[in-house]
Short mmCIF file of C-alpha atoms and ligand atoms in Angstrom, two decimals:
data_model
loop_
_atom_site.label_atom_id
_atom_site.label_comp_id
_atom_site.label_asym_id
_atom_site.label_seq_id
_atom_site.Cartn_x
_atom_site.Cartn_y
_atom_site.Cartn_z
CA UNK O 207 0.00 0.00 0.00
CA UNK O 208 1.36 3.22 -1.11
CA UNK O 209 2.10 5.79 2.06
CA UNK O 210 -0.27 8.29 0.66
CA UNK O 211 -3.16 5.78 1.71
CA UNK O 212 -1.76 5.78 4.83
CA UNK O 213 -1.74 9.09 5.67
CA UNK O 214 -5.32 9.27 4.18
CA UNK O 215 -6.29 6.13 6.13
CA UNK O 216 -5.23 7.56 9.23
CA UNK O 217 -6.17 11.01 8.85
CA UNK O 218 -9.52 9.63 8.23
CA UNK O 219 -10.16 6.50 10.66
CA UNK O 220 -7.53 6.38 13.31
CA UNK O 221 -7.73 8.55 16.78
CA UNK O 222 -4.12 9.44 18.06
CA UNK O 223 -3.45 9.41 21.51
CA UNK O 224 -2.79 12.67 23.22
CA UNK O 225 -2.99 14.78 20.32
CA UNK O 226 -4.74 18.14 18.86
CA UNK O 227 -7.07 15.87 16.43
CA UNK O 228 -7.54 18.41 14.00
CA UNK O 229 -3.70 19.73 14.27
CA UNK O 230 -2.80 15.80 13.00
CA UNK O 231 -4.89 16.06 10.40
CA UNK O 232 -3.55 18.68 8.84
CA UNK O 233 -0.29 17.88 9.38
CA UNK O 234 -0.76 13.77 8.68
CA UNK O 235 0.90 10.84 10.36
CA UNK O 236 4.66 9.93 10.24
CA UNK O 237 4.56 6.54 9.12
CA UNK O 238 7.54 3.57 11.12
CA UNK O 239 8.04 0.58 9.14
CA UNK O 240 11.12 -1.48 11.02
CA UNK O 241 13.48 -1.12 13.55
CA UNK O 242 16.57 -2.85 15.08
CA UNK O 243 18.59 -2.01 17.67
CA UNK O 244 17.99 1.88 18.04
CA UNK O 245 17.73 2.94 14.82
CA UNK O 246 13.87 3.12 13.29
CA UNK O 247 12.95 3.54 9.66
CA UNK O 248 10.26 4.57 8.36
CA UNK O 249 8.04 3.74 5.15
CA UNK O 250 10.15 6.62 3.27
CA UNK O 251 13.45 4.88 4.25
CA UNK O 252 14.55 7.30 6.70
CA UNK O 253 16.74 5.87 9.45
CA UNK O 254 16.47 7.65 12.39
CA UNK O 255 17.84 7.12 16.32
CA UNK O 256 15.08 6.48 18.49
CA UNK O 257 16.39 8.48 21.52
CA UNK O 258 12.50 7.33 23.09
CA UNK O 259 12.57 3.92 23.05
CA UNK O 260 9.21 4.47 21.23
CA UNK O 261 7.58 5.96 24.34
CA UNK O 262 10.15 5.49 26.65
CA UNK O 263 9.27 1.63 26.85
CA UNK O 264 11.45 -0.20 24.20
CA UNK O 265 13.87 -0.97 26.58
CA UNK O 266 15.78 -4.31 24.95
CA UNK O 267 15.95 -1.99 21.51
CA UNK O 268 13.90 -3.03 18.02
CA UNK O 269 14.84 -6.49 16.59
CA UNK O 270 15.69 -8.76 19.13
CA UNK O 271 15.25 -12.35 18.22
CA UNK O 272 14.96 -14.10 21.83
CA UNK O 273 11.75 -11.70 22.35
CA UNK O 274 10.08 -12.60 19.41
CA UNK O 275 10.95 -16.71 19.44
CA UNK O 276 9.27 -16.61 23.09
CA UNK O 277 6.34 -14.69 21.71
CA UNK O 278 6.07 -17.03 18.53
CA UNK O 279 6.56 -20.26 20.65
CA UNK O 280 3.88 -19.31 22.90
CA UNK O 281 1.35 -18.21 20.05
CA UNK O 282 1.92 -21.44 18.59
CA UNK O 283 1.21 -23.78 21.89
CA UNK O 284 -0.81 -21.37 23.68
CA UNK O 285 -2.02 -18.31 22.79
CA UNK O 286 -4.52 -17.64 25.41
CA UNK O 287 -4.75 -18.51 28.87
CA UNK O 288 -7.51 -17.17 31.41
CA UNK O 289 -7.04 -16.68 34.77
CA UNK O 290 -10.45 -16.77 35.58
CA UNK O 291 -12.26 -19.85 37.23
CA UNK O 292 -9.20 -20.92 39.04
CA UNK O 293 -7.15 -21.55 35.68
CA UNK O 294 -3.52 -19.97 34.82
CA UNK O 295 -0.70 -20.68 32.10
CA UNK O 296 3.15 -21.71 32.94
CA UNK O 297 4.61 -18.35 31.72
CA UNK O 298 2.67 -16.17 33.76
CA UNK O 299 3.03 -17.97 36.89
CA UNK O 300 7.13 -18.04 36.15
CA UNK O 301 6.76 -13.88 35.30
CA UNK O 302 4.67 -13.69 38.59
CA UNK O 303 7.27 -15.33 40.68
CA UNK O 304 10.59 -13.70 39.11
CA UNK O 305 8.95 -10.53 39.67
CA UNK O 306 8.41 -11.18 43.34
CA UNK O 307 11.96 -12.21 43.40
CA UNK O 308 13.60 -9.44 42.20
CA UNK O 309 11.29 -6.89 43.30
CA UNK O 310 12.49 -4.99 46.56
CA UNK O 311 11.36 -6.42 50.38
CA UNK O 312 8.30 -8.17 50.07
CA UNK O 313 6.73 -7.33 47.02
CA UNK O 314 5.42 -10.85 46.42
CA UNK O 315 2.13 -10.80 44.83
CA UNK O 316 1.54 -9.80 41.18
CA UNK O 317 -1.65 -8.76 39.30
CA UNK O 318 -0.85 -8.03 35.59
CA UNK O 319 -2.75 -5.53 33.87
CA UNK O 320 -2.23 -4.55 30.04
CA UNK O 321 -0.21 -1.40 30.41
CA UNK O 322 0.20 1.21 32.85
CA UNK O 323 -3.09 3.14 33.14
CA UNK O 324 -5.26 0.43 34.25
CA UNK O 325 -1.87 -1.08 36.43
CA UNK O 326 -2.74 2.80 38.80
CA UNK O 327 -6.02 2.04 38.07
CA UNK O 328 -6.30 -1.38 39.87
CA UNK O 329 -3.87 -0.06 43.08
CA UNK O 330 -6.87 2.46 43.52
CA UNK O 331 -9.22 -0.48 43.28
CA UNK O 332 -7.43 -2.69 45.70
CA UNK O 333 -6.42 0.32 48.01
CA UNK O 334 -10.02 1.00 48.26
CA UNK O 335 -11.08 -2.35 49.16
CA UNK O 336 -7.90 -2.99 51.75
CA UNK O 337 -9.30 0.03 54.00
CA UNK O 338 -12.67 -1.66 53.52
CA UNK O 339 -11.23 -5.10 54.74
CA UNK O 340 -9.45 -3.03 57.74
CA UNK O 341 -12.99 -1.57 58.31
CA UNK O 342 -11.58 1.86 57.46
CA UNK O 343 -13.71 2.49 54.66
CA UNK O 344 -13.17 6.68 55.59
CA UNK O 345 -9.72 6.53 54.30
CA UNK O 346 -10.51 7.25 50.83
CA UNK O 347 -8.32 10.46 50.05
CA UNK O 348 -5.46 9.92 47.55
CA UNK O 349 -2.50 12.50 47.13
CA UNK O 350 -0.33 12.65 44.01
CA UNK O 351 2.43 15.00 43.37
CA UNK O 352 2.00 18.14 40.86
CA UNK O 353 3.78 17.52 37.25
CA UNK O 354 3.30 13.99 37.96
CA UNK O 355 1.57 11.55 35.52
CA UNK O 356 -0.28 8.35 36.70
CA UNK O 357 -1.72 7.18 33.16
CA UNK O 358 -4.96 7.98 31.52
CA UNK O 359 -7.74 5.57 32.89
CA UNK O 360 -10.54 7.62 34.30
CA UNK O 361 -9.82 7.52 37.45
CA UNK O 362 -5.89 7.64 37.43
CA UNK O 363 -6.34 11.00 35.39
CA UNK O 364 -7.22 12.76 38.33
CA UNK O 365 -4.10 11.19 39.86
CA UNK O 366 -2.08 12.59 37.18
CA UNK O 367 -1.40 16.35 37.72
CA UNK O 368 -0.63 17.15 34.10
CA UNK O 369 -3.76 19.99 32.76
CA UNK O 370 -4.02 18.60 29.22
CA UNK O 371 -5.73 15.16 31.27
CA UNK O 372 -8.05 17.27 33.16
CA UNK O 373 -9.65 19.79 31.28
CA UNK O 374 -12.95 18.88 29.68
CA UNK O 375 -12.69 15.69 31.87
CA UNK O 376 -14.68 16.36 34.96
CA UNK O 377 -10.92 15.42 36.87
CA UNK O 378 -9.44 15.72 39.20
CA UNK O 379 -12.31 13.95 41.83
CA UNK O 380 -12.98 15.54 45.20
CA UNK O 381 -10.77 12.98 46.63
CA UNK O 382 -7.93 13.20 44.70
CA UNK O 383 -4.87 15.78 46.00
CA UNK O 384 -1.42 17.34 45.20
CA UNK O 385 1.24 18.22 46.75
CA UNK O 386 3.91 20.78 44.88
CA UNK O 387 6.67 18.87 42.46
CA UNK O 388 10.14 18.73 43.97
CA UNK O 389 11.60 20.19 40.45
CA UNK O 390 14.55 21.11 41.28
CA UNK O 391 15.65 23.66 38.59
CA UNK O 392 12.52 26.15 39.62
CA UNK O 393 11.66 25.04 42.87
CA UNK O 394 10.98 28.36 44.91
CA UNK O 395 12.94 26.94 48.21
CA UNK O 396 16.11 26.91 45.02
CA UNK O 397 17.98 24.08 44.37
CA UNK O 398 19.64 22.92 47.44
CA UNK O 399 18.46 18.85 48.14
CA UNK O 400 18.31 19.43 51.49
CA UNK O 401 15.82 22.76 51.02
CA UNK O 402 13.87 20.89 48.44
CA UNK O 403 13.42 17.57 50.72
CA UNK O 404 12.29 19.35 53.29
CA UNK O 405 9.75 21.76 51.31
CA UNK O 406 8.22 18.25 49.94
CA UNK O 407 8.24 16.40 53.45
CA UNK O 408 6.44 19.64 55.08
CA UNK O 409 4.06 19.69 51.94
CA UNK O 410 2.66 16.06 52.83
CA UNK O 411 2.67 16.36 55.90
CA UNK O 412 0.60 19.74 55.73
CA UNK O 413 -1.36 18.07 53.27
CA UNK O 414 -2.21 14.83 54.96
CA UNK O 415 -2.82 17.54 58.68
CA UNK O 416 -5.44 19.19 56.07
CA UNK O 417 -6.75 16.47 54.84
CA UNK O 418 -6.69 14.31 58.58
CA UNK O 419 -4.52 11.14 58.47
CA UNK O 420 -7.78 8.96 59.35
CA UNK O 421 -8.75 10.13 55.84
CA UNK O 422 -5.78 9.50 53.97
CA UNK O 423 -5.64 6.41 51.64
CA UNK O 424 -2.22 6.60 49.90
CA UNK O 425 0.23 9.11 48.52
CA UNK O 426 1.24 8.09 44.57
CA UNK O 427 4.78 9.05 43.24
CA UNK O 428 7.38 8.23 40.26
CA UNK O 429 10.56 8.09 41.54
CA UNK O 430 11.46 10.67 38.47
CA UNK O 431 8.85 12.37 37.12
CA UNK O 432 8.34 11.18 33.70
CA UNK O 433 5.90 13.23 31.17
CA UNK O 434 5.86 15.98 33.36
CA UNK O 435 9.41 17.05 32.18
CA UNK O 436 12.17 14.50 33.31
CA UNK O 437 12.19 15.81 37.03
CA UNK O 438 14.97 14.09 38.98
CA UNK O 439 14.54 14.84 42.97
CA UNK O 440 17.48 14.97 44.76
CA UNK O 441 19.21 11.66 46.22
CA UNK O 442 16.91 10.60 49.60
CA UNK O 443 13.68 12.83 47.79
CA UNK O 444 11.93 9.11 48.02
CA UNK O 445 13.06 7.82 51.04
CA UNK O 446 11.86 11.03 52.87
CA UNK O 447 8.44 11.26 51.74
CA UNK O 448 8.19 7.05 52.04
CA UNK O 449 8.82 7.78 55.90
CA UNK O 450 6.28 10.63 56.46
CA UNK O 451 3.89 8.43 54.61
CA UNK O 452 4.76 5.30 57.37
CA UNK O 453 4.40 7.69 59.90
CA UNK O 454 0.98 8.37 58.79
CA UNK O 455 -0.07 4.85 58.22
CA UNK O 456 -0.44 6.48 54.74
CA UNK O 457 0.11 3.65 51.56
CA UNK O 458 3.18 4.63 49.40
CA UNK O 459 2.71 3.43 45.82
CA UNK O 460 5.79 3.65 43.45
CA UNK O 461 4.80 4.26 40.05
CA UNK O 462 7.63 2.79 38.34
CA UNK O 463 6.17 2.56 34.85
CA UNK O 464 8.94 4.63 33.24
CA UNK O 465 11.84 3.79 35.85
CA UNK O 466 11.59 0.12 36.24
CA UNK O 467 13.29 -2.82 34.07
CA UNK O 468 16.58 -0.66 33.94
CA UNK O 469 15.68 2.78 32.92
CA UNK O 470 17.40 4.45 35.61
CA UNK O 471 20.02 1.55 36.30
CA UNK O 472 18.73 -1.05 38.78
CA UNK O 473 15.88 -3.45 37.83
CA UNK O 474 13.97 -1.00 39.15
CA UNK O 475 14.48 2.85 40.67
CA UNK O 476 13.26 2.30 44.32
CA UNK O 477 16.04 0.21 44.87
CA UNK O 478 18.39 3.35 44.83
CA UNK O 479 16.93 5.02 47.99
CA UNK O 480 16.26 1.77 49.50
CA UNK O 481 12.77 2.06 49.69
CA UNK O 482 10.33 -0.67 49.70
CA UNK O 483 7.08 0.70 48.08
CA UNK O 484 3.25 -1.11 49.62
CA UNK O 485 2.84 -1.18 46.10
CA UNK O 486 4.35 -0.98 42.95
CA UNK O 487 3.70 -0.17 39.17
CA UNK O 488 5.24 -0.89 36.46
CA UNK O 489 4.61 -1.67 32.72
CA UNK O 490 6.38 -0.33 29.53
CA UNK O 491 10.16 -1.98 30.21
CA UNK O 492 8.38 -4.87 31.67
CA UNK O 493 7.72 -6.40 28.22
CA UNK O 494 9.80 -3.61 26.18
CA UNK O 495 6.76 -2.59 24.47
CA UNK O 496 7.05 -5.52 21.83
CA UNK O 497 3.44 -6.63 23.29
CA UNK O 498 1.30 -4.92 26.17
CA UNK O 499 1.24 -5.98 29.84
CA UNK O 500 1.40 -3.93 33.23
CA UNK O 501 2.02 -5.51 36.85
CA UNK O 502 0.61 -4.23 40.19
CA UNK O 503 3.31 -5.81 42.59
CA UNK O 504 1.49 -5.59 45.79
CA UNK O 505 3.41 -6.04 49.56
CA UNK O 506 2.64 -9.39 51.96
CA UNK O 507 0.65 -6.10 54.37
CA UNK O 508 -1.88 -5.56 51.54
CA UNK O 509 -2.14 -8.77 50.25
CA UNK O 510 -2.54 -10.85 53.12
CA UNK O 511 -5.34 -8.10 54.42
CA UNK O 512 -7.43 -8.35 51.25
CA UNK O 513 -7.24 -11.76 50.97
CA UNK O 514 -8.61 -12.10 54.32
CA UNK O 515 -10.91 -9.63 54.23
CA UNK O 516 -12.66 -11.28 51.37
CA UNK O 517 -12.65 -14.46 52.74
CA UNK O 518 -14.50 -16.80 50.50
CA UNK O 519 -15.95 -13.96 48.52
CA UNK O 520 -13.89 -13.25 45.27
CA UNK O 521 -12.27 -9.57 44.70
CA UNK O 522 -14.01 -8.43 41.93
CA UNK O 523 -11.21 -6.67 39.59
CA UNK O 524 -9.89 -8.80 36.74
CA UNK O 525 -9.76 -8.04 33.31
CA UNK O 526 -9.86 -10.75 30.03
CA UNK O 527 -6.13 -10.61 29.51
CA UNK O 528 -4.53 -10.59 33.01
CA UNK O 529 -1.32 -12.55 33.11
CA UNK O 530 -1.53 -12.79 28.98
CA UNK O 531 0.93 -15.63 28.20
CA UNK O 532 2.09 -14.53 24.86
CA UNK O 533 2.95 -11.15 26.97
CA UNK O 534 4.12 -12.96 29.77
CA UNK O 535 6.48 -14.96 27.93
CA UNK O 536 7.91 -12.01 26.26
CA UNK O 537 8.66 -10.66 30.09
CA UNK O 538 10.14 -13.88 30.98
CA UNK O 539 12.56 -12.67 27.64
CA UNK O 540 12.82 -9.59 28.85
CA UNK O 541 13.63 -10.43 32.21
CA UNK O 542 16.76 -12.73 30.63
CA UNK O 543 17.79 -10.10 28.58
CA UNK O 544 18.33 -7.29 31.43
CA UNK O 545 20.09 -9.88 33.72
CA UNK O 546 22.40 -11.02 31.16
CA UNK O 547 24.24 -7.73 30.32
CA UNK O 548 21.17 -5.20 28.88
CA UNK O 549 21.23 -3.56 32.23
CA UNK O 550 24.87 -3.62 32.28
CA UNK O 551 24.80 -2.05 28.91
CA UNK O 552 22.37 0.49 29.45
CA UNK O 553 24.37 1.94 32.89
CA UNK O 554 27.10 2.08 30.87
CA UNK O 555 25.31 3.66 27.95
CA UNK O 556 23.41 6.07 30.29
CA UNK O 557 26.56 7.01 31.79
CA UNK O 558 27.83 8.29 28.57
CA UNK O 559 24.31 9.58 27.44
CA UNK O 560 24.60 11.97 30.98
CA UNK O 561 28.08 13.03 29.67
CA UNK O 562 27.06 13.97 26.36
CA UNK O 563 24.13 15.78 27.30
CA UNK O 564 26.26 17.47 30.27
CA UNK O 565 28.43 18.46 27.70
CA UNK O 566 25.60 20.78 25.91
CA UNK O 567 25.27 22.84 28.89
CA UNK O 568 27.67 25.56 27.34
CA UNK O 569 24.70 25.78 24.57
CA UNK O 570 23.37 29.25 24.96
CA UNK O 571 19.72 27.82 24.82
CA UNK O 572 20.33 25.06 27.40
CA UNK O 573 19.39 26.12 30.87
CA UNK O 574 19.46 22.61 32.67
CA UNK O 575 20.75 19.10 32.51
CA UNK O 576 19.27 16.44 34.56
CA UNK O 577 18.52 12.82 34.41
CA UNK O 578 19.63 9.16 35.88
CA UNK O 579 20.90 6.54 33.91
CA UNK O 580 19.10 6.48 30.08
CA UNK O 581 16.32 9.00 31.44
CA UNK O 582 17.18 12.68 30.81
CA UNK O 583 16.26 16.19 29.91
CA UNK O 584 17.80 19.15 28.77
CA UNK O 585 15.41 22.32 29.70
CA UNK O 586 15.85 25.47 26.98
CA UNK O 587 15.44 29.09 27.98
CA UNK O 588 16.36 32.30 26.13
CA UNK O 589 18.01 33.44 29.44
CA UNK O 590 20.28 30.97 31.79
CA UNK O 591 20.02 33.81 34.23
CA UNK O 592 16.57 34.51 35.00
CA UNK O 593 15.46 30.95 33.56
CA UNK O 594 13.35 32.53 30.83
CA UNK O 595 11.47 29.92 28.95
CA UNK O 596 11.14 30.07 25.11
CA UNK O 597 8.69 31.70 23.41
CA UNK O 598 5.21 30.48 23.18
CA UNK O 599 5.78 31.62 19.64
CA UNK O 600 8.52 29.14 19.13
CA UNK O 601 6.27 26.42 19.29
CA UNK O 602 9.17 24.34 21.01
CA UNK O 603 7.21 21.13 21.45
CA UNK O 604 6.47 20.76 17.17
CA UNK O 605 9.33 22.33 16.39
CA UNK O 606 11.67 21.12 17.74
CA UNK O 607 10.31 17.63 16.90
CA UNK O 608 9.76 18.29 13.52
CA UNK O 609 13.96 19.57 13.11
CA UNK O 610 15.16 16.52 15.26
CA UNK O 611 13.14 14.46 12.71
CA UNK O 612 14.63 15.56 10.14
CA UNK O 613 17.87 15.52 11.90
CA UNK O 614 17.34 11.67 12.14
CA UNK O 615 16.76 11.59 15.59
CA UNK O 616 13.62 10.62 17.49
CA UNK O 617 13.24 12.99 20.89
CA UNK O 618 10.37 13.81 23.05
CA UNK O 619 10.06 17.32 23.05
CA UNK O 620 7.81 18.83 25.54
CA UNK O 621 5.74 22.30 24.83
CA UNK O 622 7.48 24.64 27.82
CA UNK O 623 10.60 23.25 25.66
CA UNK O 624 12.37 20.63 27.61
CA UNK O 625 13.72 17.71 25.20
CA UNK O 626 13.41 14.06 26.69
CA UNK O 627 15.79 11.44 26.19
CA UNK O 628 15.02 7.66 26.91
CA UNK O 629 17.17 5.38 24.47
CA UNK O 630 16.68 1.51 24.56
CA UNK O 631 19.74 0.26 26.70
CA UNK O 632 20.68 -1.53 23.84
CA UNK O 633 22.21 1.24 22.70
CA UNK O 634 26.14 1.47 21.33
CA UNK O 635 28.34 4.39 21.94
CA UNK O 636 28.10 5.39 18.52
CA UNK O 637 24.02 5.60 18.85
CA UNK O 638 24.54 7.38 22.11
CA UNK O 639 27.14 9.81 20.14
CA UNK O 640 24.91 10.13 17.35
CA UNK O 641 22.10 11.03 19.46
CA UNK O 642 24.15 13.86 21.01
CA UNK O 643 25.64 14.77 17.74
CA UNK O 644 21.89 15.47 16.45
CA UNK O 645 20.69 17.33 19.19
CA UNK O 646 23.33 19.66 18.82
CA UNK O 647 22.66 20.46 14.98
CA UNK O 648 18.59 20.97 16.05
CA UNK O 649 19.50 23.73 19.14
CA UNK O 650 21.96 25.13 16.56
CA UNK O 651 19.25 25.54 13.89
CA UNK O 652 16.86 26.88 17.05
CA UNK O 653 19.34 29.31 18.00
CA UNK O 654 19.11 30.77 14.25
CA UNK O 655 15.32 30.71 14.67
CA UNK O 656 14.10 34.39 14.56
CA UNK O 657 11.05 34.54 17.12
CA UNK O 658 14.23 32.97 19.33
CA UNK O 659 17.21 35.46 18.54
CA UNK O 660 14.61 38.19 19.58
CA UNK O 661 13.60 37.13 23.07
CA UNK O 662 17.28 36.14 23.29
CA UNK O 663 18.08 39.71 22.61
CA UNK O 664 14.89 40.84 24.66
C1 PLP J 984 4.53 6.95 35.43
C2 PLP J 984 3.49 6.45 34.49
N1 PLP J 984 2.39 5.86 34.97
C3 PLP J 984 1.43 5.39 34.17
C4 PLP J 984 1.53 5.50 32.79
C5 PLP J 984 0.45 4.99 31.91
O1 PLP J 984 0.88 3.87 31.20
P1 PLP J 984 0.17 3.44 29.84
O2 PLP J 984 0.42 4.52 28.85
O3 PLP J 984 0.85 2.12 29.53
O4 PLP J 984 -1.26 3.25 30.14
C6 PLP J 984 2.66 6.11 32.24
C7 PLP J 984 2.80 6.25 30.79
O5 PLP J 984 3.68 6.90 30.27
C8 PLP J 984 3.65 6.63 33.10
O6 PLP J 984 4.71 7.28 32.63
#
């Protein structure tokens, strides 16, 4: 089929996610055709890095053959398996357990879902229904952090502090609160960790006074803020707020969609301020994106109270394709993959990713380098001084796209004009260098941008 169907196809029939509808269809869809490794092509022939990982998710890289053999050998002898009625398949049980294994403390119990949204959407389910089984029922307040993004599901949204998911939603609910980001480079306490980790710590805790601790369900956080800009708290951020929440008897759920299987180095990001989570979400890395699955990893505490709080009623929450085994097989590839040198690779390949970017911070547009591991952000400004943003006029989240595009090199590029980087940890040096490389050329051809020289000069 020719690409000009495509485009008409799409522009036509298919809804993107997240997107000004009418923009795309003026504009038309950028069609992918194959990928290996890092590199992406698309149905013109243009090779480009994919410094995304798709959306942040293809962790093992395009192309690996050990993914799609499990996926094929399970299509072939089983291709569904429901978990319903007492029934289960081999790969999902193995996934379940070397999940619980690896995870941090006692993070034993697994309920797969088919991607991150409905993964935050099932914690609020179960939360819900442990207070119930305590015979708490009144703590039904949930607090999220602002910036933060908890997935799309309808009731997650409201968890997610991000305004594009709430307006013309009817979100955030009554019970849903936030508590100020921790983002570092224009956090009003300024930029010392110690300041910042003790703005956020008096934040909850003001919060969760307001709010009255006998109310208070849970408090939701990603241990770097993902789509709301790549915000990295300082070392201990996690830790901190995990204690106030313990002293609260408030649930702390991780939201480790982006930063688990690797992203950030270790299997999965908690494990860097030693914190073990009540719960735990995680998706994306989990089966690299090659087919969809989520997991709620849920503590012994929770588990255990649910369980026997329900007795022998069943918990109603399951969905047809829980613990998939086509997609659980591909996580039991995953899984080999990251233990047997892809997280050793992507450390190594993050290190050198930090480096690079670190090394555009004499860029006169780039204000502020942050990130851990293969997750990073530079932040542009027309001033470094007074932090001035660029100019709505500049249109930094298309534009800046649209250049790396053509640059050969696939970025997320946020509208206030911070570029994301997530690379699959397969990548070489070379990928890592040509991703640099790239994003040099594009803030080089911003810089010469007119609507930008002016508020430079302004
Ligand atoms: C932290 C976090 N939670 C939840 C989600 C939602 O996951 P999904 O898009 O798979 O539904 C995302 C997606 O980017 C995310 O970054």
């Amino acid at each position: 089929m020719l690409s000009n169907s495509l485009i008409e196809l799409d522009r036509a029939h298919l809804i993107h996610p997240v997107s000004s509808y009418r923009s795309h269809e003026a504009t038309g869809v950028r069609v992918l055709k194959s990928g290996k490794g890092a590199t992406l092509t698309d149905v013109s022939g243009r090779q480009l890095l994919d410094g995304f990982a798709g959306l942040w998710c293809v962790n093992a890289g395009y192309g690996q053959d050990s993914i799609v053999e499990a996926a094929l050998r399970q299509l072939r002898e089983l291709p569904y398996a429901t978990g319903y009625f007492g029934l289960g398949s081999d790969p999902a049980i193995r996934l379940a357990a070397r999940l619980a294994e690896l995870a941090p403390g006692d993070l034993n119990h697994v309920y797969f879902t088919l991607g991150g949204s409905d993964a935050v959407d099932s914690t609020i389910r179960f939360i819900r229904y442990y207070y119930h089984a305590k015979g708490r029922p009144q703590k039904d307040q949930f607090i999220s952090v602002e910036s933060g993004y908890h997935g799309s599901s309808t009731a997650g949204s409201g968890l997610t502090a991000l305004p594009a998911f709430h307006a013309g939603f009817g979100v955030p609910y009554s019970w849903q609160h936030k508590i100020p980001s921790h983002y570092a480079y224009r956090n009003p306490v300024g930029s010392h960790p110690q300041a910042i980790i003790a703005a956020s710590v008096a934040a909850l805790r003001a919060k969760i006074a307001e709010l009255g601790a006998e109310r208070v369900a849970a408090f939701y956080v990603e241990p770097i803020q993902g789509s709301g800009g790549v915000l990295v708290p300082p070392p201990s951020w996690l830790k901190a707020m995990h204690a106030v929440c313990k002293e609260h008897d408030v649930l702390f759920v991780a939201d480790e969609v982006i930063t688990g299987f690797g992203r950030v180095g270790p299997l999965f990001a908690c494990e860097d301020d030693d914190v073990v989570p009540d719960l735990m979400t995680t998706a994306k890395g989990l089966t690299s994106g090659y087919v969809p699955m989520g997991a709620v990893l849920m503590s012994d505490r929770v588990y255990n109270t649910i369980a026997d709080g329900a007795g022998r009623a069943a918990v109603g929450h399951g969905y047809t394709y829980s613990a998939h085994p086509v997609s659980a097989a591909v996580g039991l590839a995953c899984l080999d993959l990251y233990e047997n040198g892809l997280l050793e690779n992507g450390r190594k390949a993050g290190h050198r990713l930090m480096e690079g970017l670190r090394a555009l911070a004499d860029h006169p547009l780039v204000g502020d380098v942050r990130g851990r591991g293969m997750l990073a952000a530079i932040e542009l400004v027309t001033d470094k001084e007074r932090k001035t943003p660029l100019p709505v006029e500049a249109d930094a989240g298309r534009r800046i796209f649209d250049r790396a595009w053509d640059n050969g090199l696939l970025i997320r590029a946020f509208a206030q004009g911070v570029l994301g980087y997530a690379p699959p940890l397969c990548c070489t040096d070379a990928d890592i260098d040509g991703i640099i490389e790239r994003t040099r050329t594009t803030l080089d051809q911003t810089l010469e941008d007119e609507d930008v020289r002016a508020a430079m000069k302004g």
